[in-house]
Amino acid sequence: MATDYSQAQRLIQMLHMIHAEPGEYTIEKLAHYFNVSQRTIIRDVNDLRDLDCRIETKEGTGGYQVFYDPLRLPMRLTEEERAAIDLMPELAASRSTEPGFGEVLAAYHTAIAKVYDKLGFSSGEGNRRDRLTERILLSPRDEDGNHDGSIIELFDAVQRQSTVDMMYYTASTDKWTQRMFDPYYILPRHNNLYAIGYCHLSDSFRTFRVSRMRNVRCLDRPYIEHEDFMLKKVVEQAFGVDSNGQLITAVVRFPKRVIAYVKEDIDNKNSILEETEAGSDNVQLKIRTHLNAEFLRWVFQYGSDIEVVGPDELIAEIRRSVQTLAQRYLGAGQAVVEA
């Protein structure tokens, strides 16, 4: 039996005991344990409630249980904050189709369940949360794919600031290469995740699509970020997320009827260097970008609504692609003639 507790010591010990065995300690048991009167225990419980501890008796036992303890969780969650916690994994899932992302969501749900358990939210509230996430329709997720734990290893490497060893698929060459990579940042873009950092193989800063990584292993090899790496510069220069390829100033023209949609579709508004009228019906944009597959895909999605004015390197890439399409669908004899 414990004796000679000050009230502060008794309150802390009482909270610890009730946390450890919810419903076990009744007024009588607590009074016996602390060698005080039952009236003192009732006063202590009321004092704890005045300190914003939510303490109630457990049905069927008469013992106390703690639904909310500010000493363990320093603040209450508002309804908006609780809704955000409930919805964030679903929103994140809708923005990523990476293999293995389900592992991250499962870990998130487990952690949040522990938080809710500490807060003492009832199962009814839990059911309400389940209905909320079920009734918000987001983009479907592919449950198939590679689940070799690569995404967890990558996140761990970012957290530990460690180099990873991985196999990476390059779509343009249709080849897998083994690489050592220092992941600095993870960026979500266009329903995919991208890792930005230093590639040992190319001896340069690169952007890699996470879904193309396999057999990622976080090594016991801490890295130090290069002093000349500046995320702000990378983000500002990237048209979307891919900062690979030659940096160019693309000059493109659009009919005025579509320019609002075009500008809305550009993630990095800072990449638009200049906007001017080109005649009575067209608008010309100067865009800072990298000459890579990401930007070319953006150009081609507008079909005949876009006119590429420059630079020569971009026009040459467009011409090669058009030649290939013409030969494929019109036949070699009707291919576009190079200027």
mmCIF file of C-alpha atoms in Angstrom:
data_model
loop_
_atom_site.group_PDB
_atom_site.id
_atom_site.type_symbol
_atom_site.label_atom_id
_atom_site.label_comp_id
_atom_site.label_asym_id
_atom_site.label_seq_id
_atom_site.Cartn_x
_atom_site.Cartn_y
_atom_site.Cartn_z
ATOM 1 C CA MET A 1 0.000 0.000 0.000
ATOM 2 C CA ALA A 2 1.398 3.401 -0.938
ATOM 3 C CA THR A 3 1.644 6.044 1.776
ATOM 4 C CA ASP A 4 2.730 9.653 2.243
ATOM 5 C CA TYR A 5 1.892 10.857 -1.283
ATOM 6 C CA SER A 6 1.542 14.598 -1.814
ATOM 7 C CA GLN A 7 -1.599 15.463 -3.758
ATOM 8 C CA ALA A 8 0.450 16.219 -6.925
ATOM 9 C CA GLN A 9 2.233 12.863 -6.662
ATOM 10 C CA ARG A 10 -1.066 11.123 -5.983
ATOM 11 C CA LEU A 11 -2.756 12.674 -9.035
ATOM 12 C CA ILE A 12 0.095 11.657 -11.360
ATOM 13 C CA GLN A 13 0.254 8.135 -9.959
ATOM 14 C CA MET A 14 -3.521 7.814 -10.137
ATOM 15 C CA LEU A 15 -3.511 8.787 -13.812
ATOM 16 C CA HIS A 16 -0.761 6.284 -14.532
ATOM 17 C CA MET A 17 -2.626 3.453 -12.797
ATOM 18 C CA ILE A 18 -5.939 4.198 -14.515
ATOM 19 C CA HIS A 19 -4.180 4.414 -17.890
ATOM 20 C CA ALA A 20 -2.490 1.078 -17.334
ATOM 21 C CA GLU A 21 -5.648 -0.784 -16.231
ATOM 22 C CA PRO A 22 -8.835 0.970 -17.404
ATOM 23 C CA GLY A 23 -11.874 0.054 -15.290
ATOM 24 C CA GLU A 24 -9.822 -1.718 -12.643
ATOM 25 C CA TYR A 25 -9.572 1.001 -10.010
ATOM 26 C CA THR A 26 -12.766 1.997 -8.221
ATOM 27 C CA ILE A 27 -13.057 4.734 -5.606
ATOM 28 C CA GLU A 28 -12.678 2.094 -2.897
ATOM 29 C CA LYS A 29 -9.540 0.550 -4.414
ATOM 30 C CA LEU A 30 -7.881 3.928 -4.964
ATOM 31 C CA ALA A 31 -8.674 5.038 -1.433
ATOM 32 C CA HIS A 32 -7.179 1.801 -0.085
ATOM 33 C CA TYR A 33 -4.080 2.056 -2.294
ATOM 34 C CA PHE A 34 -3.289 5.656 -1.336
ATOM 35 C CA ASN A 35 -4.440 5.245 2.264
ATOM 36 C CA VAL A 36 -6.841 8.177 2.051
ATOM 37 C CA SER A 37 -10.588 8.592 2.365
ATOM 38 C CA GLN A 38 -12.993 7.981 -0.491
ATOM 39 C CA ARG A 39 -13.981 11.651 -0.226
ATOM 40 C CA THR A 40 -10.328 12.555 -0.970
ATOM 41 C CA ILE A 41 -10.323 10.339 -4.067
ATOM 42 C CA ILE A 42 -13.533 11.964 -5.308
ATOM 43 C CA ARG A 43 -11.949 15.388 -4.787
ATOM 44 C CA ASP A 44 -8.799 14.245 -6.635
ATOM 45 C CA VAL A 45 -10.837 13.013 -9.589
ATOM 46 C CA ASN A 46 -12.692 16.322 -9.740
ATOM 47 C CA ASP A 47 -9.363 18.175 -9.599
ATOM 48 C CA LEU A 48 -8.126 16.105 -12.546
ATOM 49 C CA ARG A 49 -11.284 16.950 -14.452
ATOM 50 C CA ASP A 50 -10.662 20.622 -13.704
ATOM 51 C CA LEU A 51 -7.259 20.098 -15.348
ATOM 52 C CA ASP A 52 -9.122 18.982 -18.503
ATOM 53 C CA CYS A 53 -8.651 15.257 -17.924
ATOM 54 C CA ARG A 54 -11.688 13.360 -19.148
ATOM 55 C CA ILE A 55 -12.176 10.631 -16.522
ATOM 56 C CA GLU A 56 -15.317 8.505 -16.407
ATOM 57 C CA THR A 57 -16.417 5.288 -14.744
ATOM 58 C CA LYS A 58 -16.411 2.175 -16.886
ATOM 59 C CA GLU A 59 -19.793 0.531 -17.315
ATOM 60 C CA GLY A 60 -20.062 -2.801 -15.547
ATOM 61 C CA THR A 61 -17.052 -2.353 -13.270
ATOM 62 C CA GLY A 62 -17.466 1.027 -11.622
ATOM 63 C CA GLY A 63 -13.752 1.566 -12.128
ATOM 64 C CA TYR A 64 -12.276 4.674 -13.675
ATOM 65 C CA GLN A 65 -10.948 5.042 -17.215
ATOM 66 C CA VAL A 66 -9.217 8.009 -18.829
ATOM 67 C CA PHE A 67 -10.697 9.193 -22.117
ATOM 68 C CA TYR A 68 -8.440 12.207 -22.450
ATOM 69 C CA ASP A 69 -5.238 13.089 -20.626
ATOM 70 C CA PRO A 70 -3.604 16.465 -21.363
ATOM 71 C CA LEU A 71 -0.393 15.223 -19.751
ATOM 72 C CA ARG A 72 -0.056 12.661 -22.531
ATOM 73 C CA LEU A 73 -1.784 14.521 -25.353
ATOM 74 C CA PRO A 74 -1.277 18.265 -24.827
ATOM 75 C CA MET A 75 -4.338 19.471 -26.731
ATOM 76 C CA ARG A 76 -7.772 18.474 -27.907
ATOM 77 C CA LEU A 77 -8.483 17.982 -31.584
ATOM 78 C CA THR A 78 -11.118 20.149 -33.217
ATOM 79 C CA GLU A 79 -13.659 18.592 -35.551
ATOM 80 C CA GLU A 80 -11.779 20.097 -38.505
ATOM 81 C CA GLU A 81 -8.493 18.622 -37.288
ATOM 82 C CA ARG A 82 -10.063 15.209 -36.765
ATOM 83 C CA ALA A 83 -11.598 15.304 -40.250
ATOM 84 C CA ALA A 84 -8.199 16.225 -41.698
ATOM 85 C CA ILE A 85 -6.557 13.270 -39.957
ATOM 86 C CA ASP A 86 -9.275 10.946 -41.246
ATOM 87 C CA LEU A 87 -9.101 12.151 -44.828
ATOM 88 C CA MET A 88 -5.380 12.743 -45.341
ATOM 89 C CA PRO A 89 -4.469 9.099 -46.083
ATOM 90 C CA GLU A 90 -7.313 8.838 -48.587
ATOM 91 C CA LEU A 91 -6.323 12.102 -50.249
ATOM 92 C CA ALA A 92 -2.688 11.004 -50.311
ATOM 93 C CA ALA A 93 -3.658 7.677 -51.839
ATOM 94 C CA SER A 94 -5.638 9.429 -54.541
ATOM 95 C CA ARG A 95 -2.518 11.381 -55.491
ATOM 96 C CA SER A 96 -0.172 8.418 -55.681
ATOM 97 C CA THR A 97 -0.170 5.150 -57.567
ATOM 98 C CA GLU A 98 3.277 4.110 -56.315
ATOM 99 C CA PRO A 99 3.833 0.392 -55.713
ATOM 100 C CA GLY A 100 3.927 -0.278 -51.988
ATOM 101 C CA PHE A 101 2.169 2.950 -51.030
ATOM 102 C CA GLY A 102 -0.420 0.835 -49.253
ATOM 103 C CA GLU A 103 2.245 -0.106 -46.710
ATOM 104 C CA VAL A 104 2.651 3.546 -45.795
ATOM 105 C CA LEU A 105 -1.119 4.006 -45.486
ATOM 106 C CA ALA A 106 -1.401 0.919 -43.288
ATOM 107 C CA ALA A 107 1.269 2.296 -40.951
ATOM 108 C CA TYR A 108 -0.518 5.665 -40.920
ATOM 109 C CA HIS A 109 -3.847 4.072 -40.008
ATOM 110 C CA THR A 110 -2.205 2.085 -37.203
ATOM 111 C CA ALA A 111 -0.583 5.190 -35.752
ATOM 112 C CA ILE A 112 -3.781 7.221 -35.962
ATOM 113 C CA ALA A 113 -5.739 4.387 -34.325
ATOM 114 C CA LYS A 114 -3.355 4.593 -31.364
ATOM 115 C CA VAL A 115 -3.876 8.354 -31.138
ATOM 116 C CA TYR A 116 -7.654 7.949 -31.194
ATOM 117 C CA ASP A 117 -7.399 5.247 -28.547
ATOM 118 C CA LYS A 118 -5.496 7.654 -26.321
ATOM 119 C CA LEU A 119 -8.138 10.308 -26.935
ATOM 120 C CA GLY A 120 -10.800 7.815 -25.962
ATOM 121 C CA PHE A 121 -12.997 8.218 -29.045
ATOM 122 C CA SER A 122 -15.796 5.678 -29.071
ATOM 123 C CA SER A 123 -16.288 2.949 -31.667
ATOM 124 C CA GLY A 124 -19.360 4.819 -32.886
ATOM 125 C CA GLU A 125 -17.165 7.749 -33.788
ATOM 126 C CA GLY A 126 -14.839 5.339 -35.519
ATOM 127 C CA ASN A 127 -17.704 4.009 -37.621
ATOM 128 C CA ARG A 128 -18.621 7.549 -38.538
ATOM 129 C CA ARG A 129 -15.050 8.118 -39.725
ATOM 130 C CA ASP A 130 -15.172 4.944 -41.808
ATOM 131 C CA ARG A 131 -18.362 6.114 -43.491
ATOM 132 C CA LEU A 132 -16.828 9.520 -44.168
ATOM 133 C CA THR A 133 -13.865 8.051 -46.046
ATOM 134 C CA GLU A 134 -16.108 5.596 -47.897
ATOM 135 C CA ARG A 135 -18.462 8.345 -49.069
ATOM 136 C CA ILE A 136 -15.785 10.641 -50.464
ATOM 137 C CA LEU A 137 -15.054 9.304 -53.937
ATOM 138 C CA LEU A 138 -11.462 9.745 -54.973
ATOM 139 C CA SER A 139 -9.513 8.339 -57.895
ATOM 140 C CA PRO A 140 -9.224 4.536 -57.766
ATOM 141 C CA ARG A 141 -5.978 2.985 -56.641
ATOM 142 C CA ASP A 142 -4.223 0.102 -58.284
ATOM 143 C CA GLU A 143 -3.863 -2.546 -55.619
ATOM 144 C CA ASP A 144 -1.507 -4.597 -57.756
ATOM 145 C CA GLY A 145 2.128 -3.908 -58.501
ATOM 146 C CA ASN A 146 5.419 -4.375 -56.744
ATOM 147 C CA HIS A 147 5.246 -4.478 -52.953
ATOM 148 C CA ASP A 148 8.876 -5.201 -52.142
ATOM 149 C CA GLY A 149 9.060 -2.504 -49.470
ATOM 150 C CA SER A 150 10.972 -0.092 -51.702
ATOM 151 C CA ILE A 151 8.866 2.933 -50.820
ATOM 152 C CA ILE A 152 9.349 2.336 -47.087
ATOM 153 C CA GLU A 153 13.111 2.023 -47.612
ATOM 154 C CA LEU A 154 13.116 5.268 -49.596
ATOM 155 C CA PHE A 155 11.197 7.156 -46.902
ATOM 156 C CA ASP A 156 13.532 5.728 -44.279
ATOM 157 C CA ALA A 157 16.541 6.938 -46.268
ATOM 158 C CA VAL A 158 15.139 10.482 -46.450
ATOM 159 C CA GLN A 159 14.500 10.426 -42.711
ATOM 160 C CA ARG A 160 17.955 9.059 -41.884
ATOM 161 C CA GLN A 161 19.700 11.084 -44.623
ATOM 162 C CA SER A 162 21.250 7.907 -46.021
ATOM 163 C CA THR A 163 22.200 6.712 -49.499
ATOM 164 C CA VAL A 164 20.045 4.068 -51.174
ATOM 165 C CA ASP A 165 21.003 1.333 -53.587
ATOM 166 C CA MET A 166 18.310 0.662 -56.169
ATOM 167 C CA MET A 167 17.383 -0.592 -59.609
ATOM 168 C CA TYR A 168 15.818 2.101 -61.789
ATOM 169 C CA TYR A 169 13.860 1.769 -65.007
ATOM 170 C CA THR A 170 14.465 4.430 -67.675
ATOM 171 C CA ALA A 171 11.451 4.506 -69.976
ATOM 172 C CA SER A 172 13.217 6.264 -72.854
ATOM 173 C CA THR A 173 15.857 3.514 -73.144
ATOM 174 C CA ASP A 174 13.716 0.640 -71.833
ATOM 175 C CA LYS A 175 16.569 -0.412 -69.546
ATOM 176 C CA TRP A 176 17.135 -1.118 -65.860
ATOM 177 C CA THR A 177 20.267 0.276 -64.228
ATOM 178 C CA GLN A 178 21.676 -0.127 -60.733
ATOM 179 C CA ARG A 179 22.240 3.201 -59.032
ATOM 180 C CA MET A 180 23.385 4.740 -55.779
ATOM 181 C CA PHE A 181 21.148 7.684 -54.947
ATOM 182 C CA ASP A 182 21.011 10.285 -52.157
ATOM 183 C CA PRO A 183 17.309 11.193 -51.808
ATOM 184 C CA TYR A 184 16.954 14.800 -50.654
ATOM 185 C CA TYR A 185 13.233 15.404 -51.159
ATOM 186 C CA ILE A 186 10.024 13.555 -52.102
ATOM 187 C CA LEU A 187 7.558 15.474 -54.306
ATOM 188 C CA PRO A 188 3.998 14.411 -55.226
ATOM 189 C CA ARG A 189 3.007 15.427 -58.748
ATOM 190 C CA HIS A 190 0.377 14.213 -61.222
ATOM 191 C CA ASN A 191 -0.711 11.161 -59.197
ATOM 192 C CA ASN A 192 2.878 10.018 -58.726
ATOM 193 C CA LEU A 193 5.757 10.514 -56.328
ATOM 194 C CA TYR A 194 9.170 11.787 -57.391
ATOM 195 C CA ALA A 195 12.483 11.733 -55.533
ATOM 196 C CA ILE A 196 14.967 14.564 -56.027
ATOM 197 C CA GLY A 197 18.594 14.174 -55.037
ATOM 198 C CA TYR A 198 22.108 13.283 -56.093
ATOM 199 C CA CYS A 199 22.689 10.340 -58.452
ATOM 200 C CA HIS A 200 26.133 8.772 -58.047
ATOM 201 C CA LEU A 201 25.965 7.073 -61.449
ATOM 202 C CA SER A 202 25.418 10.270 -63.449
ATOM 203 C CA ASP A 203 27.300 12.461 -60.942
ATOM 204 C CA SER A 204 24.472 14.991 -61.055
ATOM 205 C CA PHE A 205 21.247 16.053 -59.375
ATOM 206 C CA ARG A 206 18.393 13.993 -60.782
ATOM 207 C CA THR A 207 14.663 13.529 -60.427
ATOM 208 C CA PHE A 208 13.464 9.910 -60.286
ATOM 209 C CA ARG A 209 9.925 8.606 -60.432
ATOM 210 C CA VAL A 210 9.367 6.410 -57.389
ATOM 211 C CA SER A 211 7.181 3.884 -59.221
ATOM 212 C CA ARG A 212 10.174 3.040 -61.436
ATOM 213 C CA MET A 213 12.361 2.100 -58.483
ATOM 214 C CA ARG A 214 12.844 -1.520 -57.446
ATOM 215 C CA ASN A 215 14.886 -3.320 -54.795
ATOM 216 C CA VAL A 216 15.542 -0.095 -52.903
ATOM 217 C CA ARG A 217 17.801 -0.620 -49.892
ATOM 218 C CA CYS A 218 18.589 2.066 -47.351
ATOM 219 C CA LEU A 219 22.317 1.749 -46.720
ATOM 220 C CA ASP A 220 24.248 2.460 -43.564
ATOM 221 C CA ARG A 221 25.920 5.280 -45.432
ATOM 222 C CA PRO A 222 24.924 8.810 -44.341
ATOM 223 C CA TYR A 223 25.266 11.526 -46.959
ATOM 224 C CA ILE A 224 25.789 15.263 -46.765
ATOM 225 C CA GLU A 225 23.753 17.407 -49.134
ATOM 226 C CA HIS A 226 25.839 19.175 -51.742
ATOM 227 C CA GLU A 227 26.292 22.838 -50.932
ATOM 228 C CA ASP A 228 25.406 23.866 -54.490
ATOM 229 C CA PHE A 229 22.015 22.107 -54.367
ATOM 230 C CA MET A 230 19.144 24.539 -53.917
ATOM 231 C CA LEU A 231 15.626 23.120 -53.927
ATOM 232 C CA LYS A 232 14.147 26.551 -54.628
ATOM 233 C CA LYS A 233 16.204 26.801 -57.810
ATOM 234 C CA VAL A 234 15.258 23.283 -58.911
ATOM 235 C CA VAL A 235 11.555 23.900 -58.306
ATOM 236 C CA GLU A 236 11.593 27.287 -60.000
ATOM 237 C CA GLN A 237 13.338 25.951 -63.106
ATOM 238 C CA ALA A 238 11.287 22.778 -63.396
ATOM 239 C CA PHE A 239 8.184 23.085 -65.572
ATOM 240 C CA GLY A 240 6.517 20.335 -63.563
ATOM 241 C CA VAL A 241 8.675 18.091 -61.447
ATOM 242 C CA ASP A 242 11.291 16.756 -63.889
ATOM 243 C CA SER A 243 14.402 18.963 -63.852
ATOM 244 C CA ASN A 244 16.410 16.649 -66.110
ATOM 245 C CA GLY A 245 17.462 17.792 -69.578
ATOM 246 C CA GLN A 246 18.674 21.013 -71.168
ATOM 247 C CA LEU A 247 17.254 24.242 -69.725
ATOM 248 C CA ILE A 248 15.491 26.208 -72.484
ATOM 249 C CA THR A 249 13.073 29.074 -72.997
ATOM 250 C CA ALA A 250 10.180 27.646 -74.983
ATOM 251 C CA VAL A 251 8.083 30.024 -77.080
ATOM 252 C CA VAL A 252 4.591 28.699 -77.786
ATOM 253 C CA ARG A 253 1.346 30.185 -79.128
ATOM 254 C CA PHE A 254 -2.267 29.327 -78.342
ATOM 255 C CA PRO A 255 -5.673 30.564 -79.487
ATOM 256 C CA LYS A 256 -7.144 32.981 -76.947
ATOM 257 C CA ARG A 257 -10.108 30.656 -76.435
ATOM 258 C CA VAL A 258 -7.886 28.032 -74.732
ATOM 259 C CA ILE A 259 -5.231 30.145 -73.002
ATOM 260 C CA ALA A 260 -7.056 30.150 -69.652
ATOM 261 C CA TYR A 261 -7.092 26.346 -69.619
ATOM 262 C CA VAL A 262 -3.447 26.226 -70.683
ATOM 263 C CA LYS A 263 -2.272 28.467 -67.855
ATOM 264 C CA GLU A 264 -4.429 26.575 -65.373
ATOM 265 C CA ASP A 265 -2.691 23.345 -66.430
ATOM 266 C CA ILE A 266 0.800 24.690 -65.698
ATOM 267 C CA ASP A 267 1.811 23.635 -62.164
ATOM 268 C CA ASN A 268 4.720 26.026 -61.808
ATOM 269 C CA LYS A 269 3.300 29.445 -62.633
ATOM 270 C CA ASN A 270 6.782 30.939 -62.141
ATOM 271 C CA SER A 271 7.907 29.099 -65.285
ATOM 272 C CA ILE A 272 5.842 31.535 -67.394
ATOM 273 C CA LEU A 273 8.360 34.292 -68.137
ATOM 274 C CA GLU A 274 6.244 36.373 -70.466
ATOM 275 C CA GLU A 275 2.735 36.517 -71.906
ATOM 276 C CA THR A 276 1.983 38.684 -74.960
ATOM 277 C CA GLU A 277 -0.655 38.935 -77.653
ATOM 278 C CA ALA A 278 0.258 37.452 -81.031
ATOM 279 C CA GLY A 279 -2.212 38.996 -83.415
ATOM 280 C CA SER A 280 -5.898 39.373 -82.695
ATOM 281 C CA ASP A 281 -6.650 35.716 -81.945
ATOM 282 C CA ASN A 282 -3.524 34.239 -80.340
ATOM 283 C CA VAL A 283 -1.474 34.517 -77.149
ATOM 284 C CA GLN A 284 2.259 33.819 -76.975
ATOM 285 C CA LEU A 285 3.939 32.402 -73.871
ATOM 286 C CA LYS A 286 7.621 32.245 -73.033
ATOM 287 C CA ILE A 287 8.166 29.341 -70.660
ATOM 288 C CA ARG A 288 11.314 28.413 -68.782
ATOM 289 C CA THR A 289 11.556 24.629 -68.829
ATOM 290 C CA HIS A 290 13.787 21.641 -69.377
ATOM 291 C CA LEU A 291 13.771 19.864 -72.710
ATOM 292 C CA ASN A 292 12.587 16.445 -71.591
ATOM 293 C CA ALA A 293 9.765 13.961 -71.996
ATOM 294 C CA GLU A 294 7.600 15.691 -69.401
ATOM 295 C CA PHE A 295 7.498 18.963 -71.337
ATOM 296 C CA LEU A 296 7.086 17.237 -74.707
ATOM 297 C CA ARG A 297 4.049 15.354 -73.380
ATOM 298 C CA TRP A 298 2.587 18.663 -72.237
ATOM 299 C CA VAL A 299 3.114 20.162 -75.715
ATOM 300 C CA PHE A 300 1.546 17.240 -77.569
ATOM 301 C CA GLN A 301 -1.582 17.120 -75.425
ATOM 302 C CA TYR A 302 -2.779 20.339 -77.115
ATOM 303 C CA GLY A 303 -2.560 18.947 -80.630
ATOM 304 C CA SER A 304 -3.347 21.568 -83.265
ATOM 305 C CA ASP A 305 -4.124 24.210 -80.621
ATOM 306 C CA ILE A 306 -0.431 24.788 -79.963
ATOM 307 C CA GLU A 307 2.232 26.294 -82.234
ATOM 308 C CA VAL A 308 5.863 25.886 -81.153
ATOM 309 C CA VAL A 309 7.869 28.946 -82.217
ATOM 310 C CA GLY A 310 11.213 28.112 -80.613
ATOM 311 C CA PRO A 311 13.910 27.360 -79.731
ATOM 312 C CA ASP A 312 15.397 25.283 -82.545
ATOM 313 C CA GLU A 313 16.180 22.348 -80.239
ATOM 314 C CA LEU A 314 12.534 22.052 -79.215
ATOM 315 C CA ILE A 315 11.298 22.383 -82.794
ATOM 316 C CA ALA A 316 13.695 19.611 -83.835
ATOM 317 C CA GLU A 317 12.261 17.301 -81.154
ATOM 318 C CA ILE A 318 8.715 18.106 -82.234
ATOM 319 C CA ARG A 319 9.628 17.482 -85.886
ATOM 320 C CA ARG A 320 11.146 14.078 -85.083
ATOM 321 C CA SER A 321 8.041 13.034 -83.188
ATOM 322 C CA VAL A 322 5.725 14.236 -85.967
ATOM 323 C CA GLN A 323 7.806 12.400 -88.573
ATOM 324 C CA THR A 324 7.500 9.190 -86.585
ATOM 325 C CA LEU A 325 3.728 9.594 -86.236
ATOM 326 C CA ALA A 326 3.324 10.415 -89.919
ATOM 327 C CA GLN A 327 5.279 7.348 -90.982
ATOM 328 C CA ARG A 328 3.311 5.177 -88.613
ATOM 329 C CA TYR A 329 -0.167 6.348 -89.606
ATOM 330 C CA LEU A 330 0.210 7.832 -93.097
ATOM 331 C CA GLY A 331 2.949 5.669 -94.546
ATOM 332 C CA ALA A 332 6.519 6.526 -95.531
ATOM 333 C CA GLY A 333 5.445 8.096 -98.819
ATOM 334 C CA GLN A 334 3.267 10.678 -97.063
ATOM 335 C CA ALA A 335 5.648 11.562 -94.238
ATOM 336 C CA VAL A 336 6.167 15.184 -93.358
ATOM 337 C CA VAL A 337 9.050 16.693 -95.292
ATOM 338 C CA GLU A 338 11.754 18.297 -93.164
ATOM 339 C CA ALA A 339 12.274 21.977 -93.732
#
